[in-house]
PDB file of C-alpha atoms in Angstrom:
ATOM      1  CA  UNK A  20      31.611  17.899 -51.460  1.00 45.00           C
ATOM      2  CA  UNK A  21      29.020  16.256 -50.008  1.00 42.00           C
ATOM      3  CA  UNK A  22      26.170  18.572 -47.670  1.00 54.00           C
ATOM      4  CA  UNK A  23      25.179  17.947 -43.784  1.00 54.00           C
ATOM      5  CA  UNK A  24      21.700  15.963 -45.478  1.00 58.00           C
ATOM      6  CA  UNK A  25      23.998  14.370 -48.126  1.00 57.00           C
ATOM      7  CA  UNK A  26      26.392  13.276 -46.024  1.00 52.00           C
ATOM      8  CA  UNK A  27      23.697  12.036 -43.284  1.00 54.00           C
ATOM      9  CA  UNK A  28      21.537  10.562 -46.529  1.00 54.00           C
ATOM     10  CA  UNK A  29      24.635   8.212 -47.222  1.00 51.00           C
ATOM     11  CA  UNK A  30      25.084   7.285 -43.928  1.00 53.00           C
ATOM     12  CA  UNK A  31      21.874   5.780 -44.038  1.00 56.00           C
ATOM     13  CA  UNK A  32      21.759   4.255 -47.558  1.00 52.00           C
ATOM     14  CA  UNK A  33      25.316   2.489 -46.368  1.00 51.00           C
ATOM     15  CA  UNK A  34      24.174   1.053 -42.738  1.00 53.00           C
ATOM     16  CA  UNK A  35      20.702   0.048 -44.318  1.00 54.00           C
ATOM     17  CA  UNK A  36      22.380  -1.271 -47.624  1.00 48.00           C
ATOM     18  CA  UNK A  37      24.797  -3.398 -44.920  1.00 47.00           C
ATOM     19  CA  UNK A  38      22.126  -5.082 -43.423  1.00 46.00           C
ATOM     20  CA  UNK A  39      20.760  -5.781 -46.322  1.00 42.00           C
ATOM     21  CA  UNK A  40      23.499  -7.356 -48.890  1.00 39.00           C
ATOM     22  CA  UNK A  41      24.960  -9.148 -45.733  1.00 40.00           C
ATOM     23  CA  UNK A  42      21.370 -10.961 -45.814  1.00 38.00           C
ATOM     24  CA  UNK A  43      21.218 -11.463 -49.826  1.00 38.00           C
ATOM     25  CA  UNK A  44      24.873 -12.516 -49.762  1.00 36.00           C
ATOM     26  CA  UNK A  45      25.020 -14.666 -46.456  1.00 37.00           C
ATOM     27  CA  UNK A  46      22.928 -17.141 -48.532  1.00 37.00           C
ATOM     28  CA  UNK A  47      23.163 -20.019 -45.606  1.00 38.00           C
ATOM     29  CA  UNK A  48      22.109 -17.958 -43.040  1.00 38.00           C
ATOM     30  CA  UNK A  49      18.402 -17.081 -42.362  1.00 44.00           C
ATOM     31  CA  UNK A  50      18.534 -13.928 -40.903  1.00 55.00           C
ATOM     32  CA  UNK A  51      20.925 -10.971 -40.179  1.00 58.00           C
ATOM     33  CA  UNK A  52      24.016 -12.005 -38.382  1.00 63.00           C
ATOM     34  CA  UNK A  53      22.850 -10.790 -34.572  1.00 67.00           C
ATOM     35  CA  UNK A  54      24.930 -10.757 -31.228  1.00 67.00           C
ATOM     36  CA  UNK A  55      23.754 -10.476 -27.744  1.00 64.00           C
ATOM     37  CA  UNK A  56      26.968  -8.878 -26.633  1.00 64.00           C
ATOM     38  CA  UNK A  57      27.336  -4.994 -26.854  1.00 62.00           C
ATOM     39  CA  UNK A  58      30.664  -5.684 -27.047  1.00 62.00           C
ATOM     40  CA  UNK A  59      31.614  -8.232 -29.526  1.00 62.00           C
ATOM     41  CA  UNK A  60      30.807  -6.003 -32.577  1.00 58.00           C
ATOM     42  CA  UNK A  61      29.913  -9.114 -34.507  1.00 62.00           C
ATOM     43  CA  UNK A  62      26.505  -8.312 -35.827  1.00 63.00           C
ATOM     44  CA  UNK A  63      23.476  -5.834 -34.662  1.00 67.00           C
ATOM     45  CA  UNK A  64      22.994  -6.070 -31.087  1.00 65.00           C
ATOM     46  CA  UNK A  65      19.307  -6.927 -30.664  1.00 62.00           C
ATOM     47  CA  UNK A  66      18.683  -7.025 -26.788  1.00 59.00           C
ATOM     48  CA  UNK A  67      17.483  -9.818 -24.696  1.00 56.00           C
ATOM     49  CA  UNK A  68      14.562  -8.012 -23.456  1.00 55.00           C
ATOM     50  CA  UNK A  69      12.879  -8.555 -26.782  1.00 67.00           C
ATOM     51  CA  UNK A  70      12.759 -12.142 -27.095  1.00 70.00           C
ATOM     52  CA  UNK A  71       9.294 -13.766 -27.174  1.00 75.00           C
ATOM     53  CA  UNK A  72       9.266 -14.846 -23.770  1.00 77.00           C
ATOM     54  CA  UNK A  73      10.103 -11.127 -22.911  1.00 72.00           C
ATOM     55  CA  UNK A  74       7.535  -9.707 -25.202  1.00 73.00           C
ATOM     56  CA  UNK A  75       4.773 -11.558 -24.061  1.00 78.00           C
ATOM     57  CA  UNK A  76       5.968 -10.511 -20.395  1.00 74.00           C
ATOM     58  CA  UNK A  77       5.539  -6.965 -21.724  1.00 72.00           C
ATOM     59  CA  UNK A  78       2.061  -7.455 -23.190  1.00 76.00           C
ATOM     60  CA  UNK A  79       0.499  -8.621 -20.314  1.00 80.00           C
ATOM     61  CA  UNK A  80       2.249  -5.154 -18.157  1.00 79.00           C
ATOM     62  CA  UNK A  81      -1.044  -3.770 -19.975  1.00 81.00           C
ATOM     63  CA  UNK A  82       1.639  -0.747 -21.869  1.00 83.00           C
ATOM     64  CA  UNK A  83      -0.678   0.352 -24.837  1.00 86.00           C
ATOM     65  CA  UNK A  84       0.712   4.070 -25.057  1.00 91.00           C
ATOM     66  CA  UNK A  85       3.572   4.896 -27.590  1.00 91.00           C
ATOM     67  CA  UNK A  86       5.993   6.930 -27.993  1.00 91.00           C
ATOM     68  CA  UNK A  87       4.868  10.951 -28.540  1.00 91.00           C
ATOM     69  CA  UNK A  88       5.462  11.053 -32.469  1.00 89.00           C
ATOM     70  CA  UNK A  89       7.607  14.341 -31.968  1.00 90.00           C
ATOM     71  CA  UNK A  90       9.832  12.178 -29.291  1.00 92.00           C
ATOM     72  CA  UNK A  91      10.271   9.191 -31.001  1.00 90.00           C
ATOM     73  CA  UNK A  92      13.315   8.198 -30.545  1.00 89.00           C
ATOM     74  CA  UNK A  93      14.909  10.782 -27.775  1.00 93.00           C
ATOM     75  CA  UNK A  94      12.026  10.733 -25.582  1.00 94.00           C
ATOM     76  CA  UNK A  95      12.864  14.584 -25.292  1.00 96.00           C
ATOM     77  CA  UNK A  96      16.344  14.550 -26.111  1.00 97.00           C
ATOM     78  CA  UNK A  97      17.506  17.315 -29.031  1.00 97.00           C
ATOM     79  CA  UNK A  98      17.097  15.579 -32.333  1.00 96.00           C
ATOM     80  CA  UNK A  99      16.263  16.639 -35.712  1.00 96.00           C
ATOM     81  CA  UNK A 100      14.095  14.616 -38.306  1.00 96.00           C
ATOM     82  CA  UNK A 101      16.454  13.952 -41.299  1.00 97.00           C
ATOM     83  CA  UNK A 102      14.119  12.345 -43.144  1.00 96.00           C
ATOM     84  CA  UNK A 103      10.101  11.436 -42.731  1.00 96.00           C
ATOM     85  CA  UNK A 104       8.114   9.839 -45.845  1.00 97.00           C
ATOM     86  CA  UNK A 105       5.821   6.727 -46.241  1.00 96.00           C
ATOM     87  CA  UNK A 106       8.474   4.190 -45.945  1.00 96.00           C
ATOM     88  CA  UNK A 107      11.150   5.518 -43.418  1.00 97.00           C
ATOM     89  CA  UNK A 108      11.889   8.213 -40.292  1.00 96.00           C
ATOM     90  CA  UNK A 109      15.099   9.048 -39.577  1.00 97.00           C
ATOM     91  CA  UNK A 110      16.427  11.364 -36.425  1.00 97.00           C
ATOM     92  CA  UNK A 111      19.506  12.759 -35.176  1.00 98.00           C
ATOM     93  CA  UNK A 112      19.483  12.600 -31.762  1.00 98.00           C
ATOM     94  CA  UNK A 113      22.324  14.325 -29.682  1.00 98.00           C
ATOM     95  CA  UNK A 114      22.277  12.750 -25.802  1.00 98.00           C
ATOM     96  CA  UNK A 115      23.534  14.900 -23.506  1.00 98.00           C
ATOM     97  CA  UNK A 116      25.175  13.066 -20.274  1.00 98.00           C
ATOM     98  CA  UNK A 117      22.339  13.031 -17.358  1.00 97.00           C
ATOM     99  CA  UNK A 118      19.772  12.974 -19.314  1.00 98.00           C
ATOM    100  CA  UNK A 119      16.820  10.813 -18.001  1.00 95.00           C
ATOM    101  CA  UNK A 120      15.307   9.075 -21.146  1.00 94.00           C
ATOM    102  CA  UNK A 121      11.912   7.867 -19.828  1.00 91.00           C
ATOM    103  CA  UNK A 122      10.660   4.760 -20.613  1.00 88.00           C
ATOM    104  CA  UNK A 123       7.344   2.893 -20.192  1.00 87.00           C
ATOM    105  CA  UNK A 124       6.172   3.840 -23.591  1.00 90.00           C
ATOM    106  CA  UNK A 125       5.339   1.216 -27.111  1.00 90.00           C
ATOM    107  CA  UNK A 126       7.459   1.418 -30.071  1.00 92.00           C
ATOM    108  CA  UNK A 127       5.895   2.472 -33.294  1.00 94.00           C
ATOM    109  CA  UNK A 128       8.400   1.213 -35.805  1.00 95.00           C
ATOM    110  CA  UNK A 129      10.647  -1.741 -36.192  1.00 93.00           C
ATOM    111  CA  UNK A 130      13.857   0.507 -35.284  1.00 94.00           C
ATOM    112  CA  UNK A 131      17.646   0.203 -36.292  1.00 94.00           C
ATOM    113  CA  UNK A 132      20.060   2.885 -34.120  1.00 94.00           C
ATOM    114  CA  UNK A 133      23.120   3.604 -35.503  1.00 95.00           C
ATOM    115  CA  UNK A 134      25.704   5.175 -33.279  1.00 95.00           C
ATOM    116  CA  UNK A 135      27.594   8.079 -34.060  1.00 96.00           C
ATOM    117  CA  UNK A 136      29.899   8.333 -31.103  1.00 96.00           C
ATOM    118  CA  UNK A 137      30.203   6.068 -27.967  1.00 94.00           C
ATOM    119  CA  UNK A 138      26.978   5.377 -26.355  1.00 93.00           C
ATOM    120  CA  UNK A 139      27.612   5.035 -23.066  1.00 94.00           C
ATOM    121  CA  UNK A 140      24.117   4.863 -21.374  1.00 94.00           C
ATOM    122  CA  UNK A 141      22.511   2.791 -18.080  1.00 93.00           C
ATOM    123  CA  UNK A 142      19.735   1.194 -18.597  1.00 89.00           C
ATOM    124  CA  UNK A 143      17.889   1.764 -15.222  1.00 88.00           C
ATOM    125  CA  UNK A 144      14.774  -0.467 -15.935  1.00 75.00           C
ATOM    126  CA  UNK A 145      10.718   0.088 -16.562  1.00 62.00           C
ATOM    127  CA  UNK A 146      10.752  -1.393 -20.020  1.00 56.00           C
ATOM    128  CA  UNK A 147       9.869  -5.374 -20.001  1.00 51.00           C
ATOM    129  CA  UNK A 148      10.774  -5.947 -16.937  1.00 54.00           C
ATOM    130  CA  UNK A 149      10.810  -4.285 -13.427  1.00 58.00           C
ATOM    131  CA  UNK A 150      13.503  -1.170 -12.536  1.00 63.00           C
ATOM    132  CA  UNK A 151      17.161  -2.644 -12.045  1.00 66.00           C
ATOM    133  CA  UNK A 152      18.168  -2.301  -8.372  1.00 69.00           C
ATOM    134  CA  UNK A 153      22.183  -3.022  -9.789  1.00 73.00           C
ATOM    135  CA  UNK A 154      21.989  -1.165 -13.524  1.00 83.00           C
ATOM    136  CA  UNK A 155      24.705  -1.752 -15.786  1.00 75.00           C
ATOM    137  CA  UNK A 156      26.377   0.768 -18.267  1.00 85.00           C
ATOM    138  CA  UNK A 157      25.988   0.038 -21.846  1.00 88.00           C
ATOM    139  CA  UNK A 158      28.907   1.079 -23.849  1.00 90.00           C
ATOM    140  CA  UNK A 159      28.325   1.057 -27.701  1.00 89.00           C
ATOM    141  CA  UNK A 160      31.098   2.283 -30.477  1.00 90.00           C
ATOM    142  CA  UNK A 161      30.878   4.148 -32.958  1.00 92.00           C
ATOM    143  CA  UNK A 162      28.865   2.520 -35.675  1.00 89.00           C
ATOM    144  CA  UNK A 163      27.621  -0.406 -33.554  1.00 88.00           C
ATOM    145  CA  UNK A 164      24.483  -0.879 -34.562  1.00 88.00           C
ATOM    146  CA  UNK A 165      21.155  -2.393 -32.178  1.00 89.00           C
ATOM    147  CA  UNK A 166      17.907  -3.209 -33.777  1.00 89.00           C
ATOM    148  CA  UNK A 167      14.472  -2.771 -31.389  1.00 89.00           C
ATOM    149  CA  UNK A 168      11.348  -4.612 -32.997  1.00 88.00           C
ATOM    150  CA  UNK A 169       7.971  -2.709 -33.137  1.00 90.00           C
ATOM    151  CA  UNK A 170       6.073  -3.213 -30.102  1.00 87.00           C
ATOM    152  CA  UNK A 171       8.666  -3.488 -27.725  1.00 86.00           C
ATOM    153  CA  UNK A 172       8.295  -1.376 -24.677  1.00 87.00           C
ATOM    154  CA  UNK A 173      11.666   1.956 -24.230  1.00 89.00           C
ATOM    155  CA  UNK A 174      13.077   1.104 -21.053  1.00 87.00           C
ATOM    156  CA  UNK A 175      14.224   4.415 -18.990  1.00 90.00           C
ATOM    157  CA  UNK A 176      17.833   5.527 -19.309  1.00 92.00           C
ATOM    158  CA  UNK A 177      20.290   7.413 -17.922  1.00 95.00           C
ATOM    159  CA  UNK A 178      22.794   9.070 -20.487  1.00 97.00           C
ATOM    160  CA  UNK A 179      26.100   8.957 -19.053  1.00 97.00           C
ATOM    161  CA  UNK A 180      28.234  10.608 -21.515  1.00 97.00           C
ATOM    162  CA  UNK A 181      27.357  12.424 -24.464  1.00 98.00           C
ATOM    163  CA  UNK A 182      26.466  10.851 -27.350  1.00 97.00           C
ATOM    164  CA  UNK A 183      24.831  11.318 -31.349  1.00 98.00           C
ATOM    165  CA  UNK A 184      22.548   8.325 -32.612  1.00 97.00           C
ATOM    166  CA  UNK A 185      20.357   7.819 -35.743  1.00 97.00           C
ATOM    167  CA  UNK A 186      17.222   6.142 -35.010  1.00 97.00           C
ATOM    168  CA  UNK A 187      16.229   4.521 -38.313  1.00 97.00           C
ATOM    169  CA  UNK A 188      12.366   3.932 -37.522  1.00 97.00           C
ATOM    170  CA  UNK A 189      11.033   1.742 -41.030  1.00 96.00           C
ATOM    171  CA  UNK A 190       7.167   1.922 -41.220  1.00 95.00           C
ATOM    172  CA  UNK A 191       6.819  -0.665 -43.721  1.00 85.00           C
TER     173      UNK A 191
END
């Protein structure tokens, strides 16, 4: 019978073990199979905002702050640290519907999310690029995965449903 860490520990080791035989055994490929599409659930979603046009966009916005290292992740949501050593951070965070997650703040860590339940979220804006006068819901299912790379700036969001996510933050 497996514990709340246990069970949380393999959670991990399978989503990170995922990503990383599907690059060892997708020999002809050169990187992880990625989609633009929240919805397509055919690869990690890795956002348009983080493209090198984008991130050069967000360099020159002068953002040199990061995240509070006791936020990471939430930006004040409820989440506990699962796990915290040289090589990895993990937290649980629990998103409760209204929340405002604020934005304008670096990322630390190359970060994978994993979600739990459905994320259904609105990203309002204030990340690499000005606030959206027409946001658009984001709707993520369970076990959809979305990969942020380090440096990018947290756009703010609205959290329009509840919601658990891991935030897998690697260091190394």
């Amino acid at each position: 019978m497996f514990t709340t860490k246990g069970a949380t520990a393999a959670l991990i080791a399978a989503a990170l073990g995922g990503i990383v035989c599907g690059n060892v055994f997708a020999a002809d490929v050169d990187k992880l199979a990625t989609t633009t599409s929240t919805a397509d659930m055919k690869g990690i979603f890795v956002g348009q905002g983080e493209n090198a046009e984008a991130m050069e966009r967000a360099a020159k916005m002068g953002i040199t702050k990061y995240e509070d290292a006791d936020k990471e992740g939430g930006g004040g949501a409820p989440q506990k640290t699962l796990i915290d050593n040289d090589v990895v951070k993990v937290n649980l965070v629990a998103f409760k519907k209204g929340f405002m997650r604020p934005g304008g703040v670096k990322r630390r860590y190359d970060t994978l999310l994993v979600y739990l339940d459905t994320g259904d979220h609105t990203i309002m804006g204030g990340g690499g690029s000005p606030r959206n006068p027409n946001p658009t819901m984001q709707h993520l299912l369970p076990g959809s995965s979305v990969f942020h790379r380090k440096e990018t700036i947290v756009p703010e969001s609205r959290i329009d449903q509840d919601y658990r996510v891991l935030f897998v933050m690697m260091k190394r």
